[in-house]
Each structure stands twice: as C-alpha cells, then as structure tokens.
Short mmCIF file of C-alpha atoms and ligand atoms in Angstrom, two decimals:
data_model
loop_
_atom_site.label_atom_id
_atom_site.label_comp_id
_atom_site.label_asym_id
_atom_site.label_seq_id
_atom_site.Cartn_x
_atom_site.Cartn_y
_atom_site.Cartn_z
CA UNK A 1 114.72 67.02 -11.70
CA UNK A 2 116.64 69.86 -13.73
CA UNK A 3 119.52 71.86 -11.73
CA UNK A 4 118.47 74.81 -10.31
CA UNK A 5 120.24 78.06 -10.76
CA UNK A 6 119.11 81.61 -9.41
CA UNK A 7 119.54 84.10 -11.93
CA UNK A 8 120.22 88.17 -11.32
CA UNK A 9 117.70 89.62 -13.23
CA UNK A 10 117.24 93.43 -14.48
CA UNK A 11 115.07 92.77 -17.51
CA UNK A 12 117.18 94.12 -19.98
CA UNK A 13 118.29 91.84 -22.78
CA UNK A 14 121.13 90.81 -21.59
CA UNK A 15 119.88 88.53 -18.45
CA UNK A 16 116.61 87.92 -20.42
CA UNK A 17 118.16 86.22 -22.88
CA UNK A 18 120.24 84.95 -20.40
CA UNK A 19 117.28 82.94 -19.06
CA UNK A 20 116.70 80.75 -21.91
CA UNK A 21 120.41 80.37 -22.70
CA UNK A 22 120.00 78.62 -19.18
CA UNK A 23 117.09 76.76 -20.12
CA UNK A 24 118.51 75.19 -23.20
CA UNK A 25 121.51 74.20 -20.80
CA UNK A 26 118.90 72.07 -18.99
CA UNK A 27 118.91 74.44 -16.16
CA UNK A 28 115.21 75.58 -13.92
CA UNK A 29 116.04 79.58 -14.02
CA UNK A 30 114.37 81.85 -10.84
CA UNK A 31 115.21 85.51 -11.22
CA UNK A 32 116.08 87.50 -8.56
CA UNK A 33 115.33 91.17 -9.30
CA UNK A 34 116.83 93.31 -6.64
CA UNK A 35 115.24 96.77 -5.91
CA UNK A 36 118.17 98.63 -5.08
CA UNK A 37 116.19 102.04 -5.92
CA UNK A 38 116.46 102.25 -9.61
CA UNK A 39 112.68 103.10 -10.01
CA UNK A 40 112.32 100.47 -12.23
CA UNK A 41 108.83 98.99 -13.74
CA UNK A 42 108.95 95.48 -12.00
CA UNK A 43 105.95 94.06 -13.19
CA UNK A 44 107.01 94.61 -16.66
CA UNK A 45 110.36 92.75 -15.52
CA UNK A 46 108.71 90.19 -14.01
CA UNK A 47 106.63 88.98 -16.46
CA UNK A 48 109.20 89.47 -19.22
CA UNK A 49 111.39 87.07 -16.68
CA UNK A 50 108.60 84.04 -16.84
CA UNK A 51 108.38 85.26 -20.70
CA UNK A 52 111.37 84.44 -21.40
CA UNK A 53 111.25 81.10 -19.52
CA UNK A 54 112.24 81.41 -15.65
CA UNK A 55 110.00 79.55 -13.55
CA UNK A 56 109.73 81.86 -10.80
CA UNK A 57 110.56 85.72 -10.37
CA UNK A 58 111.07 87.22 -7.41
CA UNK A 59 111.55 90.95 -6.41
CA UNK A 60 113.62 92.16 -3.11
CA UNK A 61 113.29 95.38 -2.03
CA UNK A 62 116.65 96.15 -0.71
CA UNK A 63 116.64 99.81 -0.80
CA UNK A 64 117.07 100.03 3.23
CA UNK A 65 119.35 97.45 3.60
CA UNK A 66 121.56 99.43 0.68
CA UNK A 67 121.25 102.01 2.52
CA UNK A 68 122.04 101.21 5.70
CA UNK A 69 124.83 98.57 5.36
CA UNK A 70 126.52 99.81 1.74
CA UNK A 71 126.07 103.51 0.96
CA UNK A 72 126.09 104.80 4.63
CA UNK A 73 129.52 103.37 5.60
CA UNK A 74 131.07 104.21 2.63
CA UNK A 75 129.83 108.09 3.60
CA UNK A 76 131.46 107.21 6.80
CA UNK A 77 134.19 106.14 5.01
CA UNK A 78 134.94 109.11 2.81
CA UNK A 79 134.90 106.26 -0.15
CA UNK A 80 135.45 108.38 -3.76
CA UNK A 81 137.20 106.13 -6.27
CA UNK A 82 140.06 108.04 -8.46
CA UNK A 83 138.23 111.42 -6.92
CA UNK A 84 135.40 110.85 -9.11
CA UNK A 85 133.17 108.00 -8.88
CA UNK A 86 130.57 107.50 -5.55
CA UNK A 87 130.70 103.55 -6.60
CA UNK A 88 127.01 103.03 -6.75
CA UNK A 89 127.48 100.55 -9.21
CA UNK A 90 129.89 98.41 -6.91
CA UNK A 91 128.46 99.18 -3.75
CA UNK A 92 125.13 97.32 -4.79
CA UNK A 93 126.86 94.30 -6.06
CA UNK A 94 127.70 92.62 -2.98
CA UNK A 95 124.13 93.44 -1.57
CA UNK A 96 122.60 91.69 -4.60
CA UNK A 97 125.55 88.82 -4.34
CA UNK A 98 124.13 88.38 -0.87
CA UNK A 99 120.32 88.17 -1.86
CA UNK A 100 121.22 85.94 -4.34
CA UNK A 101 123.26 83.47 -2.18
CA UNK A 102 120.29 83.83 0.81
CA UNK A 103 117.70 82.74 -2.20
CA UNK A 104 119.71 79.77 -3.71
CA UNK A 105 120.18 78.73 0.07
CA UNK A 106 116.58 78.73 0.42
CA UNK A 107 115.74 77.25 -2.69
CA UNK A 108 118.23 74.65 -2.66
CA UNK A 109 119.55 75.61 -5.96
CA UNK A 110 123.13 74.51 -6.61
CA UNK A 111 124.21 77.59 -8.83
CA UNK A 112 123.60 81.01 -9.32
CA UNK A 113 124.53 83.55 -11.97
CA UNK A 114 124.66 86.93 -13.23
CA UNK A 115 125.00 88.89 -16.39
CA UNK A 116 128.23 90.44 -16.84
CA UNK A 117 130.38 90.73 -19.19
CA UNK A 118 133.84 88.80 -18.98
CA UNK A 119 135.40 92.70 -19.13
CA UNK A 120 133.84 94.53 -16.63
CA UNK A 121 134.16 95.08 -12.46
CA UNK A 122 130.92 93.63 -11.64
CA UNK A 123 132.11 90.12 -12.65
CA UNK A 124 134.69 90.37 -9.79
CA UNK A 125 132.41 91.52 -7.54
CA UNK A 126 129.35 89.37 -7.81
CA UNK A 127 131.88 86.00 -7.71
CA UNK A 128 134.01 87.27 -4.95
CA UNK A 129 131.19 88.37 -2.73
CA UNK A 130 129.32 84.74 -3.91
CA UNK A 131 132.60 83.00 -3.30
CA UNK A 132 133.04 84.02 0.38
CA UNK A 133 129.02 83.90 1.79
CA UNK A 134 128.91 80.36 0.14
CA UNK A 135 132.23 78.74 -1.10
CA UNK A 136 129.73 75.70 -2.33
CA UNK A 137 127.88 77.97 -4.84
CA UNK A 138 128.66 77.49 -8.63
CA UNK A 139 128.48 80.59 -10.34
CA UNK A 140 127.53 80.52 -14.04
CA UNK A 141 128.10 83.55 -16.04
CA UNK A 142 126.55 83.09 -19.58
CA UNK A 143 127.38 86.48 -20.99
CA UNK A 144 130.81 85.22 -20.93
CA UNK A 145 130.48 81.78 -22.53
CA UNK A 146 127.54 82.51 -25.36
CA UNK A 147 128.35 83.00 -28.74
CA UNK A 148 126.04 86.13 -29.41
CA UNK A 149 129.26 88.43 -29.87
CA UNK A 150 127.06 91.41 -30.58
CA UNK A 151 123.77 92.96 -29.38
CA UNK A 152 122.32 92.40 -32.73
CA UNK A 153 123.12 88.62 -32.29
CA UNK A 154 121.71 88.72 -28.68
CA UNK A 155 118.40 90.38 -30.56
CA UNK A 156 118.25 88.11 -33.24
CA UNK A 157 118.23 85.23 -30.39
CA UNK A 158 115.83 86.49 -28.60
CA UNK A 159 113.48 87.10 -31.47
CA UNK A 160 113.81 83.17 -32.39
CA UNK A 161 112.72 82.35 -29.17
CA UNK A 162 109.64 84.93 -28.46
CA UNK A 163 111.69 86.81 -25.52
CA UNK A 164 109.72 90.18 -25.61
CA UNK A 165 112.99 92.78 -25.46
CA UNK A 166 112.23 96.27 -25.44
CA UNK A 167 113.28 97.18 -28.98
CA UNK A 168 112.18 100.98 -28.21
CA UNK A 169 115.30 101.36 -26.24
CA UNK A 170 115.62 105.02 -25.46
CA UNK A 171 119.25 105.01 -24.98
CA UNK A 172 121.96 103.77 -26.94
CA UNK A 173 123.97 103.65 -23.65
CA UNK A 174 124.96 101.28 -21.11
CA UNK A 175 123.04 102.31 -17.44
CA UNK A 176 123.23 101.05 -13.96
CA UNK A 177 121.20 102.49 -11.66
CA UNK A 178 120.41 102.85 -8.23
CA UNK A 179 119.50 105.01 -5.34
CA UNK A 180 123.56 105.98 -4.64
CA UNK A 181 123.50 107.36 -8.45
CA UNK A 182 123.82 106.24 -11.99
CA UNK A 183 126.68 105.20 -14.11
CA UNK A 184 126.82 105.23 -17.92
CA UNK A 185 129.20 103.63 -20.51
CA UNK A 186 129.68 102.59 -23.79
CA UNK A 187 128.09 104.23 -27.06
CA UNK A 188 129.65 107.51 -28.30
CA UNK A 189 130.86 108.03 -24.73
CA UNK A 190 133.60 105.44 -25.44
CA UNK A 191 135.80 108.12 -27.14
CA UNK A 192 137.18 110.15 -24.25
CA UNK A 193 137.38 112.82 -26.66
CA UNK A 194 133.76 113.62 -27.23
CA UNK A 195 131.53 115.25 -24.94
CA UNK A 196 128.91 113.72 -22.94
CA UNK A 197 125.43 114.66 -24.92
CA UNK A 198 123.05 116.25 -22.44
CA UNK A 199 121.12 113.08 -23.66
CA UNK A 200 123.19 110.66 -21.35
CA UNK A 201 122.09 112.15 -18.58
CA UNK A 202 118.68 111.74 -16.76
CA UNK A 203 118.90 112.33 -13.31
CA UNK A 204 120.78 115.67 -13.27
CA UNK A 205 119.44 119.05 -15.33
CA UNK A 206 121.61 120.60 -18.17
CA UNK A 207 123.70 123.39 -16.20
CA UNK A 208 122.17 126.15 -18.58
CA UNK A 209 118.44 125.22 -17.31
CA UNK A 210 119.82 125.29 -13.93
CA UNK A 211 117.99 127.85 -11.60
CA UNK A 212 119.45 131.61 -10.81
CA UNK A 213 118.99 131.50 -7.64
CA UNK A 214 120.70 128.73 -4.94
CA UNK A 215 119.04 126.52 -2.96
CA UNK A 216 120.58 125.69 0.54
CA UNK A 217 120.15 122.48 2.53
CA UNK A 218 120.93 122.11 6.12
CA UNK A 219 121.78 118.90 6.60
CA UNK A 220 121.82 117.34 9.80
CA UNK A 221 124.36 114.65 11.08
CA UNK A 222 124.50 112.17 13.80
CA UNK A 223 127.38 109.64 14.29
CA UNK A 224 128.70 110.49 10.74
CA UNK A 225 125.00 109.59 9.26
CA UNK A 226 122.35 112.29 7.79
CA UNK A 227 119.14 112.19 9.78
CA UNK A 228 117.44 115.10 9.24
CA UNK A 229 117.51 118.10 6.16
CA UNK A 230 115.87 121.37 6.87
CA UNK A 231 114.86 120.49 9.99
CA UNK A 232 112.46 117.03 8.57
CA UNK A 233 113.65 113.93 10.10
CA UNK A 234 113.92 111.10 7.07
CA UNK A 235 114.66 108.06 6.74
CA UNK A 236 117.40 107.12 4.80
CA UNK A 237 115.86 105.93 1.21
CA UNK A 238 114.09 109.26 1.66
CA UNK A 239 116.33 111.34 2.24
CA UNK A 240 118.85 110.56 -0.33
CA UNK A 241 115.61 110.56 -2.82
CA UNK A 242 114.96 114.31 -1.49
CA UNK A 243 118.75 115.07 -1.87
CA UNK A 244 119.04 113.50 -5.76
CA UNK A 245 115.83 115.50 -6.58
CA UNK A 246 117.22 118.78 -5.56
CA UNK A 247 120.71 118.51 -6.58
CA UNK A 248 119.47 117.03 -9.67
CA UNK A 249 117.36 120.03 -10.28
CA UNK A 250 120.99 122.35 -9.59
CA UNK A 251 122.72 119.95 -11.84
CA UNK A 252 124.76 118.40 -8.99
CA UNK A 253 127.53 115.69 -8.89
CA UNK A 254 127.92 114.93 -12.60
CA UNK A 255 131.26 113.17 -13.31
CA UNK A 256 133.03 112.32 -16.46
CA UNK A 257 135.86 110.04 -16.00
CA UNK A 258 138.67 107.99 -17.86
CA UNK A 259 138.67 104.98 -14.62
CA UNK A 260 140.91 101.95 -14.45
CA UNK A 261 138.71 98.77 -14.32
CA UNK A 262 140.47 96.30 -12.09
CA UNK A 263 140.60 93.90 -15.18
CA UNK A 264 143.07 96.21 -16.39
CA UNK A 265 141.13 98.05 -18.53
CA UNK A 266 140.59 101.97 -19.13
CA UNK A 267 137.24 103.19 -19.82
CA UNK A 268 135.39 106.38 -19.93
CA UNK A 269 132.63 105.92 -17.74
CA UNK A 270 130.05 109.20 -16.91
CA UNK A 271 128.17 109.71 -13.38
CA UNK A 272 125.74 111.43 -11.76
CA UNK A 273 125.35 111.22 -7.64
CA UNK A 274 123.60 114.61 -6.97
CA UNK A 275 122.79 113.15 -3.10
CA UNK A 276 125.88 111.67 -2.84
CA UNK A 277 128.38 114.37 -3.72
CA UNK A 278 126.17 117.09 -1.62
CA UNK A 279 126.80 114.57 1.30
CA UNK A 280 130.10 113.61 0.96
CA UNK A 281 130.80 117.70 0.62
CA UNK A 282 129.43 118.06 4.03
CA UNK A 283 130.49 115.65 5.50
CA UNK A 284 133.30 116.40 5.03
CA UNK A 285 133.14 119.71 6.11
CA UNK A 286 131.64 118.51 9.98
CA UNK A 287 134.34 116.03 10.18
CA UNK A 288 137.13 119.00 9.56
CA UNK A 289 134.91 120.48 12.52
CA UNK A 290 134.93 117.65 15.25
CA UNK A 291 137.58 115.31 14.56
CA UNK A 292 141.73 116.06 15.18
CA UNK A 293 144.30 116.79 13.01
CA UNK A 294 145.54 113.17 13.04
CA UNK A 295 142.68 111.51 13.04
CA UNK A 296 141.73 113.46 10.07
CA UNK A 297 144.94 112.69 7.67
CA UNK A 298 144.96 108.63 8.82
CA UNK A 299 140.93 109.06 7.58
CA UNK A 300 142.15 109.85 4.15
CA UNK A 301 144.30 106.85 3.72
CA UNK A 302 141.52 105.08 4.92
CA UNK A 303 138.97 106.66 2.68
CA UNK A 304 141.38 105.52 -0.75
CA UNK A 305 141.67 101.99 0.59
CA UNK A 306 138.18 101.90 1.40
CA UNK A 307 137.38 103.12 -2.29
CA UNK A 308 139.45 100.69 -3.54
CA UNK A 309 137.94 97.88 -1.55
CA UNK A 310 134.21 98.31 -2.74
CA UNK A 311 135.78 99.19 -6.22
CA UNK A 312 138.06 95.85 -6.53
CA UNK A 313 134.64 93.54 -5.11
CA UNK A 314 136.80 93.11 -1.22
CA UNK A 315 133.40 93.81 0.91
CA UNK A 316 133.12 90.24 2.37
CA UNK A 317 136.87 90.32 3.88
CA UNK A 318 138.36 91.06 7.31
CA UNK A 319 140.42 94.55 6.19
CA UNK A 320 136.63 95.84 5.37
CA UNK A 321 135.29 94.84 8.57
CA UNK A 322 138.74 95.86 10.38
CA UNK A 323 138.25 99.19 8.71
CA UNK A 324 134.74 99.82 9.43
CA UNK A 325 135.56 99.45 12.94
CA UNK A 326 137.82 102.20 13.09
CA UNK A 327 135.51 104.02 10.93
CA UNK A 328 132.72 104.30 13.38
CA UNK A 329 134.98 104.67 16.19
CA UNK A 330 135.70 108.08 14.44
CA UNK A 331 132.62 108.64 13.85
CA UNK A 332 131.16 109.19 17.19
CA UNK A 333 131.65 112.83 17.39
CA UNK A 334 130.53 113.39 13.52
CA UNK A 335 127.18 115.46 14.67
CA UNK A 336 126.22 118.57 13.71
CA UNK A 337 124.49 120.62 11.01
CA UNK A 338 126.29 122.00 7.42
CA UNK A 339 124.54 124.36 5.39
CA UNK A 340 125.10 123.27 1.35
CA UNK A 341 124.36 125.86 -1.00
CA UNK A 342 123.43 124.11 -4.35
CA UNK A 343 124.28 126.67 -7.43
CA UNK A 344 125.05 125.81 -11.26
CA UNK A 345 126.27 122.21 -10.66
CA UNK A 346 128.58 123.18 -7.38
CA UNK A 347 127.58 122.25 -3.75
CA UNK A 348 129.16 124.66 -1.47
CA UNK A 349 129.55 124.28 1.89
CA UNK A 350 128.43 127.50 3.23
CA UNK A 351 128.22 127.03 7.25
CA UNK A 352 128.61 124.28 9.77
CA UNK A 353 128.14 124.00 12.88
CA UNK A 354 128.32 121.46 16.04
CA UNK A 355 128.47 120.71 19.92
CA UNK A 356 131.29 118.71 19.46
CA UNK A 357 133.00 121.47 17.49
CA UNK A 358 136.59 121.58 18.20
CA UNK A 359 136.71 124.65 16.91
CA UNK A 360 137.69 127.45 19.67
CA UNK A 361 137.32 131.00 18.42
CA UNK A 362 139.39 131.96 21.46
CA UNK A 363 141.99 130.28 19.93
CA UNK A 364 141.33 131.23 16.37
CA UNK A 365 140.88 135.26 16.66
CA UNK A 366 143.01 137.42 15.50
CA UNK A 367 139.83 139.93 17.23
CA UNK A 368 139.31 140.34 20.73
CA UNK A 369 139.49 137.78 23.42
CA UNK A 370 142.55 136.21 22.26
CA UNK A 371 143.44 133.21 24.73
CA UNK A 372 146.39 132.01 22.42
CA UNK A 373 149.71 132.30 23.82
CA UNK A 374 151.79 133.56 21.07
CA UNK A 375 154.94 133.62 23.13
CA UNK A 376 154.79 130.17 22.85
CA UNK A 377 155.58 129.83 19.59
CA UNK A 378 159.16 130.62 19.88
CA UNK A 379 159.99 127.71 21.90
CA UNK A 380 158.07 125.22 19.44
CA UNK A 381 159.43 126.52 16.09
CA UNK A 382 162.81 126.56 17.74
CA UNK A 383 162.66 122.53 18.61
CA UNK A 384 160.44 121.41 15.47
CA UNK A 385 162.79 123.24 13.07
CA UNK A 386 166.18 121.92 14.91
CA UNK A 387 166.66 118.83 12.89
CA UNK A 388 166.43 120.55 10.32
CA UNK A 389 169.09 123.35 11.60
CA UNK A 390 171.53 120.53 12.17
CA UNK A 391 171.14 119.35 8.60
N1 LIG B 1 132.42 101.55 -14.02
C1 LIG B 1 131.51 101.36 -12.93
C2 LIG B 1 131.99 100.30 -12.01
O1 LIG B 1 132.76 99.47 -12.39
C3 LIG B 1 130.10 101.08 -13.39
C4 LIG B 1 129.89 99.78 -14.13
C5 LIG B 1 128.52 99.57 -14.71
N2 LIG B 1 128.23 100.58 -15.67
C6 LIG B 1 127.27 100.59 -16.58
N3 LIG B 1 127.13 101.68 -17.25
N4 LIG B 1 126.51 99.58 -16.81
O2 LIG B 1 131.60 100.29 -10.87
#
C-alpha cells in the first residue's frame, strides 16, 4: 500500500500539479478543498483534483466555523496588521491546517501538505498550526522542493501529464480569497512604485463609479459580535456577505501596502476587506462608548500582539488562548448600535449608541444640567502636576 498524504487543494496550478508531483513520489494524494467563502466553482476543482490524479476530493464548508472561531475574535481583538491588512489570508490558514490534520487523522494518512512557496507566511502558518494539533504529522511541501522554477515550467509539466489548468487565467496576479477579504500580490504590483490597476481589484468598485449619495448601516453589536444590520438579524457568513456587497459597491476597505513577511521579506501586497474595515470602524467606535479609559489603551497593545500572532502562524499557542480570555472578558459590555455612513471609499462612523454607554452627558455638557464639579479640578491638577513641579 502507497503512503497516504492529504493534500490542500485550491485548483489552481500550483497544488494541481502538486498532485501528481506526489504521485510520481509514490504517494495516494486526497485533496482537501476548504470552503472558507471564496465563491469558488468546486465541482470544477474537484474534478480537476481526480484529473490530475488524487484519489479522492473532498470539500469542507468551513465558512461558519471561520467565522465564528477566526474572524470574530480577531474583531474582538482589534487585530489590523501594520494598520493595514484584516489578515484574511492568515486567519484561514490555521482553520484549513486544522481540517487538514482532522482528515489525515481520519484517513490514517501519515503526511499532509500544502502549496506554498518556501517565501511566503502561509508556509509558517500551515506547519506551525500542523505541528502543534498533531506533532506526528509529516508535512510535505512540494512547491518548495520541485524543480519547476517558473510558472511556465509548472505549465509545461502539467501539459506532459494531461492536468487540465485553466490557461484562460483572467489575472496575471496572485489571489487569496475568502469571506474576511482578498489579498493580491505579485505581477506589476511588485513595484511599489506603480499603481494598483483598477484591474486587481474585484470585490470593491473603482472610487469614480462610486455612488453620490451615502449609504448608512446600523450595525448592531452584542458581546463585541455583529448580530443584526438595519434592524435584520443574520447570521454571521451572511452578514459579512451583506457588509462586503455594500461596502464593495462604496469602494470600501481597499489597502495598498509595502508589509514585512515574517521570512524577512518586504512585499507590496494590495487588499480589499469592505466588511471588515466597516466593522472594525465601529467597533471601534462602541468600544470607545462602553469600555474605560484603561481598559481601552491595554486593548491596543493587545490588538498589535494579537495581529502579530495570526500574522506570524501563533494561533495554536497558550498567549492566543491567554489573550482571548481577556478579550472576551472585555467584551461583555461591547453592545450597542453604530451608524456607518459608507461614502467614496470612507466608512464613517456617524452615531452610536448603547445601554451600557458610559457616556454621561451630565458630565460632558458644557449646556445645562452640568453635574461636573469643576472646583475639583484644582486639587487634582495641583497633585498630578507636583512631580513634575519638584523636577
Ligand atoms: N501577504 C498576506 C499574508 O501573508 C497574503 C498572502 C497570500 N497572498 C496572495 N496574494 N496569494 O497573509
């Protein structure tokens, strides 16, 4: 019997060819295509998968686990890596490390493996988050060890062996997407001089076919999660779906950054997370309402460790759990409805409101029914500032 290995497969040519590479190495290939919200054509993928010589495909749907255990915590969390990037790239890779260690588990296979680069994040991430579910695993990564040092080599192979690619390919970009938001590399896009084409992006609208008028969400939030816009209880695949469709339309969350890979590499990298900057901006914005001053400022070292961690691959490790913990415990007054406006690529936080607001116009007036003491203020500006004083 030939060693089994359990393959993460996304039907490009990269893990297609992949699959025989494993083949030839006397390996039994089953792909594991995850469905992390990419709207993807998985019957095309799946039969290209046995095409190419896997013996089994099979397709997760793991859009409400993503949902639920990666991109809502890291909302929680504040998570924004170098104040640009949502990480929906690196939040699904330990979701898809998992899948892939649950299926070798159940299909006895010995090894698994993925198709990344030997230069990129995801590498990290997928043998890290393998590494610590199941230390047995063996993790085989055959972009790294072929000898098809261009995509024209990779083509030419899989010609040779009848792998149906998709030689149409619309894009001359690298993509990765998911429900959390798309990133896009490589190409033109790899001189951080040049603009980003309006033909790199696809989820959000160019900001000069933008409409003239705003559209405003209310977004509803309970225990630091959305639950409800305008009113409409969703789900959360559904409502992040709703979000991307809207914000997309107002050309929403678009980034274009120069990011350190953790390989030590810089590389311009684009984004687009319509739903997840218009819910990270209110978020935001209810947490400044409900939560103190302190709690607040340790919440944004929290947030750039947190970033880091899902950026760097560390899901599967005690600080992440440690944090998350804290996280929710601050999270418990997070309720309350913002009002987004979404105008020519900005969301704006236009009103928020909340039971647990610890906001106290009382306090805050400089109107009528001031309750603030002001002759207080003496006495506490005299003792704050006297170290000071003595210095
Ligand atoms: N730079 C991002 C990360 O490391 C995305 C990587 C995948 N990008 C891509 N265009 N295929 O998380």
């Amino acid at each position: 019997m030939s060693k089994k290995v359990v393959l993460a497969y996304s039907g490009g040519l990269d893990t297609s060819v992949a699959v025989r590479w494993l083949k030839e190495k006397g390996f039994s290939v089953l792909c594991y295509l995850a469905d992390v919200g990419q709207g993807q054509n998985f019957g095309i993928a799946t039969k290209r998968a046995k095409k190419a010589g896997a013996y089994k495909a099979v397709i997760g749907d793991l859009k409400k686990e993503f949902v639920n255990d990666f991109i809502w915590p890291s909302l929680k969390a504040g998570a924004l890596y170098e104040s640009e990037y949502f990480l929906a790239t690196a939040l699904s890779r330990p979701l898809i490390a998992k899948k892939l260690v649950e299926t070798a588990q159940k299909e006895k296979a010995e090894y698994v493996a993925h198709g990344c680069t030997g230069k990129g994040n995801d590498q990290v991430r997928f043998e890290l988050s393998i590494g610590a579910l199941d230390s047995r695993l063996k993790v085989i990564a055959p972009v790294r060890e072929w000898d098809l040092p261009t995509r024209e080599a990779e083509m030419r192979y899989a010609k040779l062996h009848n792998i149906p690619i998709d030689v149409t390919r619309k894009k001359p970009y690298s993509i990765d997407k998911n429900l959390w938001g798309i990133s896009i590399e490589s190409g033109r896009l790899e001189d951080p001089w040049l603009e980003p084409g309006e033909d790199a992006y696809e989820m959000t609208k160019p900001l000069n076919k933008t409409p003239d008028k705003p559209s405003y969400v209310k977004i509803y939030f309970k225990k630091g999660i959305p639950v409800a816009i305008n009113n409409k209880g969703l789900n959360g695949t559904s409502l992040i779906n709703a979000l991307n469709e809207i914000g997309g339309r107002h050309c929403i969350g678009r980034s274009d950054l120069v990011e350190d890979r953790l390989v030590g590499i810089k590389s311009r990298e684009i984004y687009e997370a319509p739903a997840a900057k218009i819910l990270y901006e209110a978020h935001k914005a209810l947490e400044s309402l409900v939560l103190d001053r302190e709690t607040l400022c340790f919440k944004e070292l929290v947030s750039l460790k947190y970033s880091r961690l899902i950026y760097d691959g560390l899901w599967y490790t005690p600080l992440k759990r440690a944090i998350d913990k804290f996280v929710d415990s601050s999270q418990g007054s997070v309720e309350g409805t913002v009002n987004v406006k979404l105008f020519k690529g900005n969301a704006i936080v236009a009103g928020r409101k909340s039971p647990k607001s610890l906001y106290k116009k009382e306090l805050a007036t400089y109107g009528k029914g001031d309750k603030f003491n002001q002759s207080l203020a003496k006495g506490f500006i005299e003792i704050f500032g006297l170290p000071y004083k003595k210095f």
